Amino acid sequence: MLIKKAKSYGFCFGVKRAVEIAEDSKNAVTLGPLIHNPLEIKRLAQNYNVNYVDSIDKIDDNIKRVIVRTHGIPKKELEKLKNKNIEIIDATCPFVKKPQEIVEEMSKAGYDIVIFGDINHPEIKGVMSYSVHERVFVVLDVKELKNIKLKEHIATVAQTTRKINDYLKITDYLIQNYKEVRVFNTICNATFENQDAVRELAKEADIMIIIGGKNSSNTKQLYNIASEYCESYLIENENEINPEWFKNKKLCGISAGASTPEWLVEKIISKIKEVTWN
Ligand code: F3S
């Protein structure tokens, strides 16, 4: 069986940057996991003593540094941190900062804010917190949007990891129904590149293995795209591999989410080779 990696996969610019910041910071804590990959989080804890806490109240006085993670945090939490005697190292991806800034600016200008994304995702919790008023609405589809009575002036942003075609449905509806719609394309290129590459490879592969955290939305997107074309599996580590999957398969495609380190991709490829060659 042949194993082929997608043309583009794995760590994006923002995650590479956050991991480098964490490695340089040492002995720090992150508020929530720095990135969506449990194994990389473990490596940072073991090798660099960078651990994570799940709330500001758990940051005790012995901790001198806190890293704000790639997805950003709500504005109030950032303010709470600033009131503590602690060094704040901001690893929020610049592409996540952008929708935060837009929401702040457009809400100040009096626009209703529509955010296309998942309200439970940390990035969206952070982005919506930048609105200076309460008229901020998070939707996942047009159906949800139809239930909201918006004012005539609307600004809209998208979660960085969303599909552009889905965002277009939202913006289409808004433009057809409201007088002024300011559309900001905040979807990140890294996501496009990994998605295009997984689609291309899944078309020719018999099986696709997508590597990444099961709580990572961009990894799930890659998995959903791959599943449209061939048998696909989303795994976090090599122990989840089942040799049965590869029976009678000629080409196995590999892709990985934006939070998946290269060392993990290589480890999984070695494991696939091991189970398919014995
Ligand atoms: Fe940033 Fe895009 Fe990665 S938003 S964290 S570069 S997927």
Short mmCIF file of C-alpha atoms and ligand atoms in Angstrom, two decimals:
data_model
loop_
_atom_site.label_atom_id
_atom_site.label_comp_id
_atom_site.label_asym_id
_atom_site.label_seq_id
_atom_site.Cartn_x
_atom_site.Cartn_y
_atom_site.Cartn_z
CA MET A 1 0.00 0.00 0.00
CA LEU A 2 1.24 3.45 -0.90
CA ILE A 3 1.12 6.24 1.67
CA LYS A 4 0.86 9.80 0.44
CA LYS A 5 0.72 13.04 2.44
CA ALA A 6 -1.56 15.90 1.37
CA LYS A 7 0.24 18.82 -0.31
CA SER A 8 -0.60 21.02 2.64
CA TYR A 9 -1.41 19.83 6.15
CA GLY A 10 -0.63 20.30 9.81
CA PHE A 11 0.67 23.28 11.75
CA CYS A 12 -0.45 26.63 10.43
CA PHE A 13 1.36 29.90 10.92
CA GLY A 14 -0.57 30.78 14.10
CA VAL A 15 0.06 27.47 15.81
CA LYS A 16 3.76 27.38 14.86
CA ARG A 17 4.08 30.84 16.34
CA ALA A 18 2.21 29.89 19.56
CA VAL A 19 4.33 26.78 20.10
CA GLU A 20 7.54 28.76 19.60
CA ILE A 21 6.30 31.40 22.05
CA ALA A 22 5.53 28.65 24.59
CA GLU A 23 8.92 26.98 24.13
CA ASP A 24 10.65 30.33 24.66
CA SER A 25 8.52 31.24 27.68
CA LYS A 26 9.17 28.12 29.80
CA ASN A 27 7.66 27.78 33.31
CA ALA A 28 4.47 29.50 32.24
CA VAL A 29 0.81 28.55 32.26
CA THR A 30 -1.66 28.89 29.44
CA LEU A 31 -5.26 29.76 30.05
CA GLY A 32 -6.95 26.74 28.48
CA PRO A 33 -4.95 24.43 26.22
CA LEU A 34 -2.58 26.42 23.98
CA ILE A 35 -3.65 24.52 20.88
CA HIS A 36 -6.13 21.74 20.18
CA ASN A 37 -3.77 18.81 20.36
CA PRO A 38 -3.45 16.85 23.62
CA LEU A 39 -0.11 15.24 22.73
CA GLU A 40 1.55 18.52 21.87
CA ILE A 41 0.18 19.99 25.12
CA LYS A 42 1.77 17.06 26.98
CA ARG A 43 5.12 17.61 25.24
CA LEU A 44 5.12 21.29 26.17
CA ALA A 45 4.35 20.40 29.79
CA GLN A 46 7.07 17.74 29.99
CA ASN A 47 9.83 19.53 28.11
CA TYR A 48 9.16 23.19 28.86
CA ASN A 49 7.08 23.14 32.03
CA VAL A 50 4.30 24.98 30.22
CA ASN A 51 1.05 23.75 31.78
CA TYR A 52 -2.48 24.86 31.42
CA VAL A 53 -5.09 26.01 33.86
CA ASP A 54 -8.76 26.14 32.98
CA SER A 55 -9.65 29.34 34.80
CA ILE A 56 -7.98 32.54 35.95
CA ASP A 57 -8.89 31.75 39.56
CA LYS A 58 -6.57 28.75 39.39
CA ILE A 59 -3.55 30.96 38.67
CA ASP A 60 -1.86 31.19 42.05
CA ASP A 61 0.74 33.73 43.17
CA ASN A 62 3.68 31.44 42.35
CA ILE A 63 2.89 31.69 38.67
CA LYS A 64 4.69 34.57 37.05
CA ARG A 65 3.73 34.20 33.38
CA VAL A 66 0.59 33.40 31.50
CA ILE A 67 0.30 32.69 27.80
CA VAL A 68 -2.88 33.69 25.98
CA ARG A 69 -3.59 30.88 23.56
CA THR A 70 -3.99 30.86 19.76
CA HIS A 71 -7.79 31.16 19.83
CA GLY A 72 -7.70 34.18 22.09
CA ILE A 73 -9.72 34.75 25.25
CA PRO A 74 -12.72 36.95 26.12
CA LYS A 75 -11.89 40.59 26.73
CA LYS A 76 -13.06 40.49 30.36
CA GLU A 77 -10.68 37.63 31.10
CA LEU A 78 -7.82 39.58 29.56
CA GLU A 79 -8.69 42.54 31.78
CA LYS A 80 -8.85 40.28 34.82
CA LEU A 81 -5.37 38.99 33.96
CA LYS A 82 -4.05 42.52 33.61
CA ASN A 83 -5.16 43.17 37.19
CA LYS A 84 -2.98 40.35 38.44
CA ASN A 85 0.72 40.75 39.10
CA ILE A 86 1.65 38.55 36.18
CA GLU A 87 3.44 38.80 32.84
CA ILE A 88 1.01 38.29 29.93
CA ILE A 89 2.43 36.72 26.78
CA ASP A 90 -0.08 37.01 23.95
CA ALA A 91 0.00 34.07 21.54
CA THR A 92 -3.41 34.88 20.01
CA CYS A 93 -3.11 34.26 16.28
CA PRO A 94 -3.09 37.57 14.36
CA PHE A 95 -5.82 36.12 12.13
CA VAL A 96 -8.02 35.68 15.21
CA LYS A 97 -7.17 39.17 16.46
CA LYS A 98 -8.56 40.58 13.22
CA PRO A 99 -12.26 39.61 13.78
CA GLN A 100 -11.89 40.76 17.42
CA GLU A 101 -10.81 44.20 16.17
CA ILE A 102 -13.53 44.33 13.50
CA VAL A 103 -16.26 43.43 16.00
CA GLU A 104 -15.03 46.10 18.40
CA GLU A 105 -14.82 48.78 15.71
CA MET A 106 -18.11 47.97 13.95
CA SER A 107 -20.06 47.62 17.19
CA LYS A 108 -18.72 51.01 18.29
CA ALA A 109 -19.98 52.38 14.97
CA GLY A 110 -23.47 51.07 15.86
CA TYR A 111 -23.67 48.05 13.56
CA ASP A 112 -25.45 44.85 14.56
CA ILE A 113 -22.87 42.08 14.54
CA VAL A 114 -23.44 38.69 12.93
CA ILE A 115 -20.76 36.09 13.59
CA PHE A 116 -20.80 32.93 11.51
CA GLY A 117 -19.41 30.24 13.79
CA ASP A 118 -19.85 27.97 16.77
CA ILE A 119 -20.89 29.84 19.91
CA ASN A 120 -19.20 27.22 22.08
CA HIS A 121 -15.82 27.59 20.40
CA PRO A 122 -13.24 29.58 22.42
CA GLU A 123 -12.36 31.70 19.38
CA ILE A 124 -15.98 32.81 19.02
CA LYS A 125 -16.41 33.42 22.75
CA GLY A 126 -13.39 35.71 22.47
CA VAL A 127 -14.50 37.46 19.27
CA MET A 128 -18.06 38.18 20.49
CA SER A 129 -16.74 39.61 23.76
CA TYR A 130 -15.25 42.52 21.79
CA SER A 131 -18.66 43.91 20.90
CA VAL A 132 -19.40 47.05 22.90
CA HIS A 133 -23.14 46.33 22.77
CA GLU A 134 -25.42 43.32 23.20
CA ARG A 135 -26.56 43.11 19.59
CA VAL A 136 -24.11 40.40 18.61
CA PHE A 137 -25.53 37.22 17.10
CA VAL A 138 -23.68 33.97 16.50
CA VAL A 139 -25.21 31.71 13.87
CA LEU A 140 -24.29 28.47 12.15
CA ASP A 141 -26.74 28.66 9.26
CA VAL A 142 -29.38 30.75 7.50
CA LYS A 143 -32.16 28.97 9.41
CA GLU A 144 -30.85 30.43 12.66
CA LEU A 145 -30.41 33.81 11.03
CA LYS A 146 -34.04 33.91 9.88
CA ASN A 147 -35.17 33.82 13.52
CA ILE A 148 -33.31 37.02 14.36
CA LYS A 149 -34.68 40.49 13.78
CA LEU A 150 -31.69 42.57 12.83
CA LYS A 151 -31.36 46.30 12.40
CA GLU A 152 -30.67 47.70 8.90
CA HIS A 153 -26.92 48.09 9.40
CA ILE A 154 -25.01 44.87 9.86
CA ALA A 155 -21.38 43.83 9.99
CA THR A 156 -20.47 40.20 9.66
CA VAL A 157 -17.35 38.12 10.35
CA ALA A 158 -16.68 34.38 10.25
CA GLN A 159 -14.86 31.95 12.50
CA THR A 160 -11.40 31.53 10.95
CA THR A 161 -11.86 27.81 10.31
CA ARG A 162 -15.23 27.89 8.56
CA LYS A 163 -15.91 26.93 4.93
CA ILE A 164 -16.22 29.91 2.59
CA ASN A 165 -19.22 28.41 0.76
CA ASP A 166 -21.17 28.20 4.02
CA TYR A 167 -20.25 31.78 4.87
CA LEU A 168 -21.46 32.87 1.42
CA LYS A 169 -24.91 31.48 2.22
CA ILE A 170 -25.05 33.69 5.31
CA THR A 171 -23.81 36.81 3.51
CA ASP A 172 -26.14 36.13 0.56
CA TYR A 173 -29.14 36.03 2.85
CA LEU A 174 -28.07 39.19 4.67
CA ILE A 175 -27.47 41.14 1.46
CA GLN A 176 -30.84 40.14 0.08
CA ASN A 177 -32.69 41.13 3.24
CA TYR A 178 -30.96 44.17 4.71
CA LYS A 179 -29.95 47.62 3.51
CA GLU A 180 -26.33 47.76 4.55
CA VAL A 181 -24.16 44.71 5.10
CA ARG A 182 -20.44 45.02 5.77
CA VAL A 183 -18.91 41.64 4.97
CA PHE A 184 -15.45 40.85 6.32
CA ASN A 185 -13.71 37.75 5.10
CA THR A 186 -11.97 36.55 8.25
CA ILE A 187 -11.60 32.92 7.15
CA CYS A 188 -7.97 31.90 7.36
CA ASN A 189 -5.97 30.83 4.28
CA ALA A 190 -4.23 28.03 6.14
CA THR A 191 -7.61 26.38 6.52
CA PHE A 192 -8.35 26.73 2.78
CA GLU A 193 -4.99 25.28 1.81
CA ASN A 194 -5.31 22.23 4.05
CA GLN A 195 -8.91 21.70 2.92
CA ASP A 196 -8.14 21.94 -0.80
CA ALA A 197 -5.22 19.55 -0.40
CA VAL A 198 -7.27 16.98 1.53
CA ARG A 199 -10.00 17.08 -1.12
CA GLU A 200 -7.49 16.57 -3.93
CA LEU A 201 -5.88 13.61 -2.20
CA ALA A 202 -9.14 12.00 -0.98
CA LYS A 203 -10.34 11.86 -4.59
CA GLU A 204 -7.58 9.42 -5.51
CA ALA A 205 -7.08 7.63 -2.17
CA ASP A 206 -8.83 4.44 -1.00
CA ILE A 207 -8.55 5.46 2.62
CA MET A 208 -7.74 8.74 4.37
CA ILE A 209 -6.25 9.08 7.83
CA ILE A 210 -6.79 12.50 9.36
CA ILE A 211 -4.63 13.24 12.37
CA GLY A 212 -5.60 15.75 15.01
CA GLY A 213 -7.44 16.52 18.22
CA LYS A 214 -11.03 15.28 18.27
CA ASN A 215 -12.04 18.64 19.75
CA SER A 216 -10.35 20.58 16.93
CA SER A 217 -12.90 22.03 14.53
CA ASN A 218 -10.49 22.43 11.60
CA THR A 219 -9.46 18.78 11.97
CA LYS A 220 -13.12 17.74 11.92
CA GLN A 221 -13.62 19.79 8.76
CA LEU A 222 -10.75 17.92 7.08
CA TYR A 223 -12.30 14.66 8.16
CA ASN A 224 -15.73 15.68 6.79
CA ILE A 225 -14.26 16.63 3.41
CA ALA A 226 -12.25 13.40 3.17
CA SER A 227 -15.32 11.33 4.11
CA GLU A 228 -17.17 12.69 1.08
CA TYR A 229 -14.73 10.88 -1.19
CA CYS A 230 -13.46 7.77 0.57
CA GLU A 231 -13.35 5.75 3.77
CA SER A 232 -11.84 8.08 6.35
CA TYR A 233 -10.74 8.01 9.98
CA LEU A 234 -9.91 10.78 12.42
CA ILE A 235 -7.30 9.72 14.96
CA GLU A 236 -5.35 11.45 17.72
CA ASN A 237 -2.52 8.95 18.10
CA GLU A 238 -1.02 5.76 16.70
CA ASN A 239 -2.79 3.50 19.20
CA GLU A 240 -6.12 4.13 17.49
CA ILE A 241 -4.96 2.57 14.24
CA ASN A 242 -6.81 -0.60 13.30
CA PRO A 243 -4.92 -2.81 10.78
CA GLU A 244 -8.28 -3.99 9.37
CA TRP A 245 -8.86 -0.55 7.84
CA PHE A 246 -6.05 -1.04 5.35
CA LYS A 247 -7.08 -4.42 3.94
CA ASN A 248 -7.29 -4.36 0.11
CA LYS A 249 -6.37 -0.67 0.01
CA LYS A 250 -3.85 0.60 -2.52
CA LEU A 251 -3.43 4.24 -1.56
CA CYS A 252 -3.64 5.69 1.93
CA GLY A 253 -3.79 9.48 2.13
CA ILE A 254 -2.62 11.41 5.17
CA SER A 255 -3.64 14.83 6.38
CA ALA A 256 -3.48 16.58 9.72
CA GLY A 257 -5.22 19.46 11.46
CA ALA A 258 -3.67 22.85 12.00
CA SER A 259 -2.67 21.90 15.57
CA THR A 260 -0.98 18.62 14.70
CA PRO A 261 2.83 18.55 15.01
CA GLU A 262 4.98 16.95 12.32
CA TRP A 263 6.55 14.49 14.80
CA LEU A 264 3.11 13.00 15.39
CA VAL A 265 2.39 12.69 11.65
CA GLU A 266 5.66 10.80 11.18
CA LYS A 267 4.96 8.54 14.15
CA ILE A 268 1.56 7.59 12.71
CA ILE A 269 2.98 6.95 9.23
CA SER A 270 5.58 4.59 10.77
CA LYS A 271 2.82 2.77 12.61
CA ILE A 272 0.72 2.39 9.45
CA LYS A 273 3.75 0.99 7.63
CA GLU A 274 4.34 -1.41 10.49
CA VAL A 275 0.79 -2.80 10.51
CA THR A 276 0.43 -2.98 6.76
CA TRP A 277 3.79 -4.57 6.02
CA ASN A 278 3.61 -7.38 8.57
FE1 F3S B 1 -4.34 31.28 12.93
FE2 F3S B 1 -5.35 30.28 10.77
FE3 F3S B 1 -3.90 28.88 12.30
S1 F3S B 1 -6.39 31.56 12.22
S2 F3S B 1 -4.23 29.63 14.35
S3 F3S B 1 -3.18 30.64 11.15
S4 F3S B 1 -5.69 28.16 11.20
#
